[in-house]
PDB file of C-alpha atoms in Angstrom:
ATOM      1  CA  UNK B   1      -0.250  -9.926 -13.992  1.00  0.00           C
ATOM      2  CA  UNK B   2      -0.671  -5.827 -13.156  1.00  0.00           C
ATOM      3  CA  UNK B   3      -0.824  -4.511  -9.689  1.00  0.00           C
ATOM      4  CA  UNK B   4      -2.776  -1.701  -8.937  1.00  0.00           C
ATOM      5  CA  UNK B   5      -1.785   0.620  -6.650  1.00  0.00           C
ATOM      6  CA  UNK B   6      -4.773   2.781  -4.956  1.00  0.00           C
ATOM      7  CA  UNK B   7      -3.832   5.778  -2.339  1.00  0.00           C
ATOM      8  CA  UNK B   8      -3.999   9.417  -1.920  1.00  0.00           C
ATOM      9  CA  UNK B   9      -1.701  12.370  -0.036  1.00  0.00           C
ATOM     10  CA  UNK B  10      -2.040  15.818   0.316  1.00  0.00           C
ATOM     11  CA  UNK B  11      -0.521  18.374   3.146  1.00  0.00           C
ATOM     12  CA  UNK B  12      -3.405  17.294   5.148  1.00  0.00           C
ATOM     13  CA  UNK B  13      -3.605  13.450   5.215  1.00  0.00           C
ATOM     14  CA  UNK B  14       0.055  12.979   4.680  1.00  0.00           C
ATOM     15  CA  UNK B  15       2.262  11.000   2.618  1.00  0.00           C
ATOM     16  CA  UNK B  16       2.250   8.019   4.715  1.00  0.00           C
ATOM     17  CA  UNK B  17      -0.092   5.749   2.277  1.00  0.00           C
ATOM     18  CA  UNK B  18       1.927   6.770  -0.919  1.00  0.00           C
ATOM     19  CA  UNK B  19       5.229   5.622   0.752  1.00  0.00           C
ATOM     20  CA  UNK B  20       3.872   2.418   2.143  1.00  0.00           C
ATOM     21  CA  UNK B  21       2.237   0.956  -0.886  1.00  0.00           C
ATOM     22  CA  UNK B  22       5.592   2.589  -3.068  1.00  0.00           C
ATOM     23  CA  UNK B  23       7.714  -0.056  -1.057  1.00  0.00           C
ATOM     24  CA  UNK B  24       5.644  -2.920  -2.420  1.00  0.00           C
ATOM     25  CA  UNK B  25       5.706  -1.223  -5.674  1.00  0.00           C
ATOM     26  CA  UNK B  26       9.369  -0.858  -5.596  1.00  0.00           C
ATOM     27  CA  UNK B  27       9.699  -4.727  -5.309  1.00  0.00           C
ATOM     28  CA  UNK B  28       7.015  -5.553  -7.967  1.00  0.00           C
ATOM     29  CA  UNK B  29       8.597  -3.443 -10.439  1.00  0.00           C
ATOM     30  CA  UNK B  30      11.885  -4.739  -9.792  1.00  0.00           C
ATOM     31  CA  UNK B  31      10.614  -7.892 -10.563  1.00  0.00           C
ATOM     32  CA  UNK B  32       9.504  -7.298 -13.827  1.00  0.00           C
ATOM     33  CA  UNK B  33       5.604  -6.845 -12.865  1.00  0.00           C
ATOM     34  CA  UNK B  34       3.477  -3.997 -14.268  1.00  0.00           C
ATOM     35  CA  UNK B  35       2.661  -1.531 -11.567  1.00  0.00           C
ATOM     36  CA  UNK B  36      -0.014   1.278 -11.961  1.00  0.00           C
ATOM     37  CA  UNK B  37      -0.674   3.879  -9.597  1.00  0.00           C
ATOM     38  CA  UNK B  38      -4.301   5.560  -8.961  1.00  0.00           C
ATOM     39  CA  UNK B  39      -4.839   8.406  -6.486  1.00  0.00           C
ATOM     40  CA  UNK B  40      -4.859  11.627  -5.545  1.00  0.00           C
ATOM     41  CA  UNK B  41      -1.904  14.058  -4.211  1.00  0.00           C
ATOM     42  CA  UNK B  42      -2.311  17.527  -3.776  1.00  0.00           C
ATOM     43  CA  UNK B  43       0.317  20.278  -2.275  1.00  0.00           C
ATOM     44  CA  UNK B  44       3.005  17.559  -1.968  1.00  0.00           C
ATOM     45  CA  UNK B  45       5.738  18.134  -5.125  1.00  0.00           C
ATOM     46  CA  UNK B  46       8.197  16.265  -3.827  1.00  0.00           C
ATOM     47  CA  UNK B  47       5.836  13.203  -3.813  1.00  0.00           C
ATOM     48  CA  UNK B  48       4.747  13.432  -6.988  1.00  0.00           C
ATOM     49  CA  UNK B  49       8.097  13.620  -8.149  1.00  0.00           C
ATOM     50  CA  UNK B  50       8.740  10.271  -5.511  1.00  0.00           C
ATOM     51  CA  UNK B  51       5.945   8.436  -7.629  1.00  0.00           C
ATOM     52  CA  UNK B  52       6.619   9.637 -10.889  1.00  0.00           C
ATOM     53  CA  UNK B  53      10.175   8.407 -10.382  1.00  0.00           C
ATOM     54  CA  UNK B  54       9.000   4.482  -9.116  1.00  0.00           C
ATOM     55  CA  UNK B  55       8.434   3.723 -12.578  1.00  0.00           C
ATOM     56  CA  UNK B  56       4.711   2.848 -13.357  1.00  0.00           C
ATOM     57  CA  UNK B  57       3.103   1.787 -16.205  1.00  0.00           C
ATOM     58  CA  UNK B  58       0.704   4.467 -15.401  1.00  0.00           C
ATOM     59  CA  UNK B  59      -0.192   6.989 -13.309  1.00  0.00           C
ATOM     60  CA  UNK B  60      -3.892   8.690 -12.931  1.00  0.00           C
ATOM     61  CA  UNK B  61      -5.844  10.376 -10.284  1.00  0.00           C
ATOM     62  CA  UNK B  62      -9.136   7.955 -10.531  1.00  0.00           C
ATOM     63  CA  UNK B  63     -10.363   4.832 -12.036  1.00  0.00           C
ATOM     64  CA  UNK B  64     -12.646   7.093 -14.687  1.00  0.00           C
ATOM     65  CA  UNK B  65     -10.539   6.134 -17.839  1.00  0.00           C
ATOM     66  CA  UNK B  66      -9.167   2.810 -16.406  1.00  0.00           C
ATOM     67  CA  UNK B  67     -10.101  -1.089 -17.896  1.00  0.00           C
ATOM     68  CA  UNK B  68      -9.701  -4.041 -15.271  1.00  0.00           C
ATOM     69  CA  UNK B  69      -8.431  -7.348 -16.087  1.00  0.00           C
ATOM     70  CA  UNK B  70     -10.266  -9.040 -13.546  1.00  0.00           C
ATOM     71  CA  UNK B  71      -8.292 -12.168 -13.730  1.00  0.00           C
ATOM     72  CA  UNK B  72      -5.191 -10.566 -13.395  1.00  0.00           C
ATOM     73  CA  UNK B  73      -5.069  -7.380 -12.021  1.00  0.00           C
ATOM     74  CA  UNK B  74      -4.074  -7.214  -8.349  1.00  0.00           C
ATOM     75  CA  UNK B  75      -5.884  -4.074  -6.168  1.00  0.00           C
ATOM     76  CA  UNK B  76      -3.321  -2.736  -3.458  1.00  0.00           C
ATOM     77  CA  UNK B  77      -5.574  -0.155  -1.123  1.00  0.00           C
ATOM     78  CA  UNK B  78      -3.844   1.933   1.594  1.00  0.00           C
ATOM     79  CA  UNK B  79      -6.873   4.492   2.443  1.00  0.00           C
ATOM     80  CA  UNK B  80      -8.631   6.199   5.323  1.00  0.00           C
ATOM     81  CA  UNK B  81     -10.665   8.580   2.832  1.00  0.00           C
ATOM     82  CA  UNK B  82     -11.773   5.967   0.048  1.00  0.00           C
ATOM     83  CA  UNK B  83     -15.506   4.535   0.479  1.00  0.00           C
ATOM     84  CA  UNK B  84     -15.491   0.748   0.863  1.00  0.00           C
ATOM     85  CA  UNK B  85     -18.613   0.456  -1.081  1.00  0.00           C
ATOM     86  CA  UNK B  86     -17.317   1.610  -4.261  1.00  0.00           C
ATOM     87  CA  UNK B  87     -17.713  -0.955  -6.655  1.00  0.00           C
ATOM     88  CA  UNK B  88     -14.719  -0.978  -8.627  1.00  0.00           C
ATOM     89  CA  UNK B  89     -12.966  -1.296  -5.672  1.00  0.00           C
ATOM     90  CA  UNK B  90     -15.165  -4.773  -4.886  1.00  0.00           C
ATOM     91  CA  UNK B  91     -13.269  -8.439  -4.964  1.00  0.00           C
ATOM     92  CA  UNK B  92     -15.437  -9.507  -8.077  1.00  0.00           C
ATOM     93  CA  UNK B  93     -14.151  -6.857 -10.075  1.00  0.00           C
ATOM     94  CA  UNK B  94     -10.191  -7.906  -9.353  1.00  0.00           C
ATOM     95  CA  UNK B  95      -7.905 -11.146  -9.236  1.00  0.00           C
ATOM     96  CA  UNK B  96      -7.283 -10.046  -5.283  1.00  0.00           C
ATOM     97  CA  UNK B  97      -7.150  -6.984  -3.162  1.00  0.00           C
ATOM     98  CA  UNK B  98      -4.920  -6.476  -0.427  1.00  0.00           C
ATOM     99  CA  UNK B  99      -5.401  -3.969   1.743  1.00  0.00           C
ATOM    100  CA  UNK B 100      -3.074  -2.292   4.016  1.00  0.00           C
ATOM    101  CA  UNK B 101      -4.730  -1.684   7.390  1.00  0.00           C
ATOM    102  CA  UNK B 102      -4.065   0.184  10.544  1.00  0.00           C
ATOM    103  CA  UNK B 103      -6.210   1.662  13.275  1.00  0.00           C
ATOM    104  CA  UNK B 104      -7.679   4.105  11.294  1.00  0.00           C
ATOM    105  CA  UNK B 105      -8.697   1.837   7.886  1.00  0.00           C
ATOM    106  CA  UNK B 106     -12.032   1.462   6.612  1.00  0.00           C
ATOM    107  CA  UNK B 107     -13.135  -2.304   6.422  1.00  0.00           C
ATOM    108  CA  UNK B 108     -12.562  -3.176   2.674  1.00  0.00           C
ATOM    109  CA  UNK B 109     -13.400  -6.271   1.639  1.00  0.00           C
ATOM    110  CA  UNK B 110      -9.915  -7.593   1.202  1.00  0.00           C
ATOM    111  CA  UNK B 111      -8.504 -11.381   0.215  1.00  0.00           C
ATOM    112  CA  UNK B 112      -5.266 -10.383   2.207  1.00  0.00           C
ATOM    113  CA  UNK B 113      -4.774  -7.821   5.169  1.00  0.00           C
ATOM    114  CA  UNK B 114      -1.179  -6.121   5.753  1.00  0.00           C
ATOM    115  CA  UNK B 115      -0.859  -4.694   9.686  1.00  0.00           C
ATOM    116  CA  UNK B 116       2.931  -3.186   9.168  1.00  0.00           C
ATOM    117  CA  UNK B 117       3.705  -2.497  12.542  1.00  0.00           C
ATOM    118  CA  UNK B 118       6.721  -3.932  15.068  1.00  0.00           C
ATOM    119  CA  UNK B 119       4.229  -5.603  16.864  1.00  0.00           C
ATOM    120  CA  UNK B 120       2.166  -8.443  16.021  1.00  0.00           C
ATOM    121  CA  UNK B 121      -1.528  -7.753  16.370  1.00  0.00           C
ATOM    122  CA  UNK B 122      -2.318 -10.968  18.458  1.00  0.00           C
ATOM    123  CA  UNK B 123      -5.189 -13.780  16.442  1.00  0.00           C
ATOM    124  CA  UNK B 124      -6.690 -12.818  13.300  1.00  0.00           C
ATOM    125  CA  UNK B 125      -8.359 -14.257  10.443  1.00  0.00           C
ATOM    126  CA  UNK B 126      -6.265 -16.448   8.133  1.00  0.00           C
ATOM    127  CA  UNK B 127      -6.095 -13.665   6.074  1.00  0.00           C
ATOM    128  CA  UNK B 128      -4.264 -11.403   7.748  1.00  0.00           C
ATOM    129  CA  UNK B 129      -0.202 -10.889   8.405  1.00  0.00           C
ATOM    130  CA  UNK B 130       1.040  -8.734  11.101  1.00  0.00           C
ATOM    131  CA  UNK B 131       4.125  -8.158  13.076  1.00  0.00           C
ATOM    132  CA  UNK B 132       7.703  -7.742  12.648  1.00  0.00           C
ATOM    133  CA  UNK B 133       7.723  -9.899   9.908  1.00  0.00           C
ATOM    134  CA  UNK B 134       5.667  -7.337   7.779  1.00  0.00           C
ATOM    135  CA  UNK B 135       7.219  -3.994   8.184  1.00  0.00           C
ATOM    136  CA  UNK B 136       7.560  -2.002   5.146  1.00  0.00           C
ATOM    137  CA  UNK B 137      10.879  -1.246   4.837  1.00  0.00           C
ATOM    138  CA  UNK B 138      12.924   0.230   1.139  1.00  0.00           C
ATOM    139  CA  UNK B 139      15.799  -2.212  -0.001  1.00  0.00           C
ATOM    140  CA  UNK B 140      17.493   1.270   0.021  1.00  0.00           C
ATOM    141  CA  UNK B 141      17.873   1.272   3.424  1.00  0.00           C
ATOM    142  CA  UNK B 142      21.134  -1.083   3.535  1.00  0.00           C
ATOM    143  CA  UNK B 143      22.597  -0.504   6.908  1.00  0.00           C
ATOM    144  CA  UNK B 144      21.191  -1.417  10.336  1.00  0.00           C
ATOM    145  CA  UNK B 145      21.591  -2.127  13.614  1.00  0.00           C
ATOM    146  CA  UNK B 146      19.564  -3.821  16.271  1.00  0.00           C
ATOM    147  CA  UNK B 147      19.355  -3.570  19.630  1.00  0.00           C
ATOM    148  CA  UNK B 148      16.816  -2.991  22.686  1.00  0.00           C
ATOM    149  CA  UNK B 149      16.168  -0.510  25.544  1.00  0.00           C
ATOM    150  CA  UNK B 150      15.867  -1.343  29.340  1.00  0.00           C
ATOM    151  CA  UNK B 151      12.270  -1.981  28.554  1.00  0.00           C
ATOM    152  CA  UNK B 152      13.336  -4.797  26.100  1.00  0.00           C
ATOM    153  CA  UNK B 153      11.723  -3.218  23.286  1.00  0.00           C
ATOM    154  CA  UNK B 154      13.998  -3.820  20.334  1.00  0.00           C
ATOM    155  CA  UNK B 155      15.088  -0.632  17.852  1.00  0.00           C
ATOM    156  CA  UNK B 156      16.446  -0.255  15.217  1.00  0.00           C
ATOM    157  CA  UNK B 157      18.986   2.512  13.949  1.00  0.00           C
ATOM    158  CA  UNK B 158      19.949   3.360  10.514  1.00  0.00           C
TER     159      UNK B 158
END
């Protein structure tokens, strides 16, 4: 098995997909699965120094020069920018796709959806996971403590 990790960044859009799907990575790789990461990041050194440090298999801007193993690489997409219609980026081509999705996501056509977010995004297809449950969060982060506002929202500090 290979997961494929597919975002951009730049000054403009952010770094916000890079450091979601790196968390995932992170995991994967400290399991002893091969991780490759496509995409795009522009004006953002400190970034591409972050990725280049995860340590992937292999890193390149686009899937030009890259072969698929259909029936056993794994497509991870965290995009606003990247065309759903694409076809390398289509279910047939891949063992699954997961997409990360927020407000702003394109509809891919994705066997698993990821909303990270405190809150739990109410009923959704059984393909979908949302809520607490689902944040993001980096191993690194080791201390933490819990507690909630008058409004009963809960926080958390590190």
């Amino acid at each position: 098995m290979r997961i494929i990790f597919r975002a951009d960044a730049s000054r403009v859009m952010g770094s916000g997909h890079v450091m979601r799907l790196s968390v995932i990575a992170e995991e994967a790789l400290s399991r002893g699965i091969a991780c490759v990461f496509v995409g795009t990041i522009s004006d953002l050194d400190w970034v591409q120094d972050y990725v280049k440090g995860i340590g992937f298999e292999q890193i390149i801007e686009n899937f030009d020069c890259f072969e698929i193993n259909s029936k056993n690489d794994i497509l991870i997409v965290d995009s606003y920018i990247l065309d759903p219609s694409l076809e390398i980026i289509q279910r047939d081509n891949w063992a699954a796709v997961v997409s990360i999705n927020d407000e702003m996501t394109p509809e891919f056509d994705a066997d698993l959806r990821l909303i990270p977010g405190l809150r739990d995004a109410g009923e959704h297809e059984h393909n979908t996971l949302s809520g607490a449950d689902y944040i993001l969060v980096r191993k690194s982060i080791t201390k933490k403590v819990t507690y909630s506002d008058s409004s009963g929202v809960p926080r958390i500090l590190s």
